[in-house]
mmCIF file of C-alpha atoms in Angstrom:
data_model
loop_
_atom_site.group_PDB
_atom_site.id
_atom_site.type_symbol
_atom_site.label_atom_id
_atom_site.label_comp_id
_atom_site.label_asym_id
_atom_site.label_seq_id
_atom_site.Cartn_x
_atom_site.Cartn_y
_atom_site.Cartn_z
ATOM 1 C CA GLN A 19 49.807 -10.903 48.841
ATOM 2 C CA VAL A 20 49.828 -7.552 47.152
ATOM 3 C CA GLN A 21 47.470 -4.822 48.231
ATOM 4 C CA LEU A 22 46.523 -2.157 45.701
ATOM 5 C CA VAL A 23 44.754 1.112 46.408
ATOM 6 C CA GLU A 24 43.688 3.465 43.620
ATOM 7 C CA SER A 25 43.122 7.185 43.948
ATOM 8 C CA GLY A 26 42.643 10.238 41.767
ATOM 9 C CA GLY A 27 39.297 9.583 40.165
ATOM 10 C CA GLY A 28 36.590 12.210 39.925
ATOM 11 C CA LEU A 29 34.308 14.241 37.692
ATOM 12 C CA VAL A 30 35.840 16.131 34.783
ATOM 13 C CA GLN A 31 34.546 17.829 31.658
ATOM 14 C CA ALA A 32 35.267 16.417 28.230
ATOM 15 C CA GLY A 33 38.719 17.459 27.101
ATOM 16 C CA GLY A 34 40.017 17.595 30.647
ATOM 17 C CA SER A 35 42.654 15.539 32.412
ATOM 18 C CA LEU A 36 42.977 13.306 35.436
ATOM 19 C CA ARG A 37 45.889 11.425 36.955
ATOM 20 C CA LEU A 38 45.147 8.153 38.646
ATOM 21 C CA ALA A 39 47.555 6.599 41.121
ATOM 22 C CA CYS A 40 47.752 3.076 42.477
ATOM 23 C CA ALA A 41 49.770 2.476 45.619
ATOM 24 C CA ALA A 42 51.016 -1.054 46.206
ATOM 25 C CA SER A 43 52.103 -2.772 49.378
ATOM 26 C CA GLY A 44 52.915 -6.229 50.617
ATOM 27 C CA ARG A 45 55.547 -7.499 48.186
ATOM 28 C CA THR A 46 58.452 -6.172 46.134
ATOM 29 C CA PHE A 47 56.670 -3.847 43.746
ATOM 30 C CA SER A 48 59.365 -4.008 41.092
ATOM 31 C CA ASN A 49 58.729 -7.739 40.626
ATOM 32 C CA TYR A 50 55.263 -7.074 39.268
ATOM 33 C CA CYS A 51 53.845 -6.114 35.924
ATOM 34 C CA MET A 52 51.094 -3.559 36.452
ATOM 35 C CA GLY A 53 47.940 -2.992 34.475
ATOM 36 C CA TRP A 54 44.986 -0.629 34.328
ATOM 37 C CA PHE A 55 41.503 -1.841 33.447
ATOM 38 C CA ARG A 56 38.130 -0.129 33.392
ATOM 39 C CA GLN A 57 34.501 -1.139 33.632
ATOM 40 C CA ALA A 58 31.635 0.987 32.418
ATOM 41 C CA PRO A 59 28.061 0.334 33.601
ATOM 42 C CA GLY A 60 26.620 -2.728 31.902
ATOM 43 C CA LYS A 61 29.887 -3.595 30.200
ATOM 44 C CA GLU A 62 32.681 -6.078 30.703
ATOM 45 C CA ARG A 63 35.857 -4.987 32.410
ATOM 46 C CA GLU A 64 38.333 -4.066 29.679
ATOM 47 C CA PHE A 65 42.065 -3.656 29.436
ATOM 48 C CA VAL A 66 43.378 -0.087 29.222
ATOM 49 C CA ALA A 67 47.153 -0.118 29.703
ATOM 50 C CA THR A 68 50.016 -2.175 31.053
ATOM 51 C CA ILE A 69 53.611 -1.483 32.028
ATOM 52 C CA THR A 70 56.525 -3.826 32.629
ATOM 53 C CA TRP A 71 58.435 -4.083 35.883
ATOM 54 C CA ASN A 72 60.916 -1.290 35.160
ATOM 55 C CA GLY A 73 58.688 0.882 33.011
ATOM 56 C CA GLY A 74 60.657 -0.057 29.925
ATOM 57 C CA PHE A 75 57.617 -1.095 27.933
ATOM 58 C CA ALA A 76 54.011 0.011 27.950
ATOM 59 C CA TYR A 77 51.042 -1.047 25.865
ATOM 60 C CA TYR A 78 47.617 0.536 25.414
ATOM 61 C CA ILE A 79 44.219 -0.255 24.058
ATOM 62 C CA ASP A 80 43.756 1.565 20.735
ATOM 63 C CA SER A 81 41.047 3.891 22.009
ATOM 64 C CA VAL A 82 43.396 5.582 24.512
ATOM 65 C CA LYS A 83 46.644 5.655 22.528
ATOM 66 C CA GLY A 84 47.986 9.186 22.342
ATOM 67 C CA ARG A 85 45.738 10.337 25.210
ATOM 68 C CA PHE A 86 46.696 8.136 28.173
ATOM 69 C CA ALA A 87 50.152 7.432 29.579
ATOM 70 C CA VAL A 88 51.051 4.791 32.139
ATOM 71 C CA SER A 89 54.147 5.165 34.301
ATOM 72 C CA ARG A 90 55.534 3.778 37.532
ATOM 73 C CA ASP A 91 57.816 4.834 40.348
ATOM 74 C CA ASN A 92 59.279 1.718 41.925
ATOM 75 C CA ALA A 93 60.823 3.748 44.742
ATOM 76 C CA LYS A 94 57.319 4.870 45.712
ATOM 77 C CA ASN A 95 55.596 1.556 44.944
ATOM 78 C CA THR A 96 53.155 3.425 42.766
ATOM 79 C CA VAL A 97 51.835 3.178 39.222
ATOM 80 C CA TYR A 98 50.125 6.091 37.504
ATOM 81 C CA LEU A 99 47.704 6.599 34.661
ATOM 82 C CA GLN A 100 47.757 10.083 33.178
ATOM 83 C CA MET A 101 44.559 10.634 31.222
ATOM 84 C CA ASN A 102 44.333 13.594 28.850
ATOM 85 C CA SER A 103 41.717 14.705 26.324
ATOM 86 C CA LEU A 104 39.108 12.739 28.211
ATOM 87 C CA LYS A 105 35.904 11.740 26.446
ATOM 88 C CA PRO A 106 32.500 10.784 27.863
ATOM 89 C CA GLU A 107 33.132 7.218 26.693
ATOM 90 C CA ASP A 108 36.078 7.050 29.123
ATOM 91 C CA THR A 109 33.580 7.118 31.994
ATOM 92 C CA ALA A 110 34.090 3.968 34.064
ATOM 93 C CA VAL A 111 35.451 2.548 37.272
ATOM 94 C CA TYR A 112 39.206 2.225 36.803
ATOM 95 C CA TYR A 113 41.094 -0.627 38.426
ATOM 96 C CA CYS A 114 44.785 -1.276 38.775
ATOM 97 C CA ALA A 115 46.030 -4.834 38.797
ATOM 98 C CA ALA A 116 49.279 -6.755 39.202
ATOM 99 C CA PHE A 117 50.850 -10.079 38.350
ATOM 100 C CA TYR A 118 54.273 -11.451 39.209
ATOM 101 C CA SER A 119 56.704 -11.037 36.323
ATOM 102 C CA GLY A 120 60.056 -10.996 38.073
ATOM 103 C CA ARG A 121 62.527 -8.842 36.192
ATOM 104 C CA GLY A 122 61.435 -10.138 32.804
ATOM 105 C CA THR A 123 59.793 -8.141 30.045
ATOM 106 C CA PHE A 124 56.404 -9.692 30.552
ATOM 107 C CA TYR A 125 53.099 -7.945 30.171
ATOM 108 C CA SER A 126 49.496 -8.907 29.485
ATOM 109 C CA THR A 127 46.243 -7.454 28.238
ATOM 110 C CA GLU A 128 44.290 -10.398 29.662
ATOM 111 C CA ARG A 129 42.272 -9.851 32.799
ATOM 112 C CA ALA A 130 42.757 -13.460 33.918
ATOM 113 C CA LYS A 131 46.529 -13.038 34.010
ATOM 114 C CA TYR A 132 46.380 -10.516 36.841
ATOM 115 C CA ASP A 133 46.312 -11.941 40.350
ATOM 116 C CA TYR A 134 45.818 -8.809 42.424
ATOM 117 C CA TRP A 135 43.285 -6.028 42.034
ATOM 118 C CA GLY A 136 42.470 -2.744 43.669
ATOM 119 C CA GLN A 137 38.992 -1.650 44.675
ATOM 120 C CA GLY A 138 38.631 0.788 41.795
ATOM 121 C CA THR A 139 38.174 4.526 41.425
ATOM 122 C CA GLN A 140 35.316 6.210 39.564
ATOM 123 C CA VAL A 141 36.076 8.437 36.585
ATOM 124 C CA THR A 142 33.168 10.407 35.155
ATOM 125 C CA VAL A 143 33.571 12.564 32.052
ATOM 126 C CA SER A 144 30.736 14.976 31.323
ATOM 127 C CA SER A 145 29.949 16.223 27.827
#
């Protein structure tokens, strides 16, 4: 089992920044591909970003490219999501998620691929 705990959410004005963190425990963190998803009220949970086991590759949904950056620190068992130039439409509960990838360059944008999920952290962007 992998336990994931997100932090760093909050209320920010449009154009501002937030840095989310997701601390993992339970298994060897570097064996897992990590992803960030978000769910706005009344909407489906959507993919935001993913990063491979060593941070060598990252992929983003088009709407956040150039504004968000995902990174990881395997020594700290933590994945981050730096969010800049925030917009009201970024308002959502943000979740981190993990699936076992070993040391291969595997990643996914599909929610069903991820086996472990955090409880989520609320991000609210005011206009």
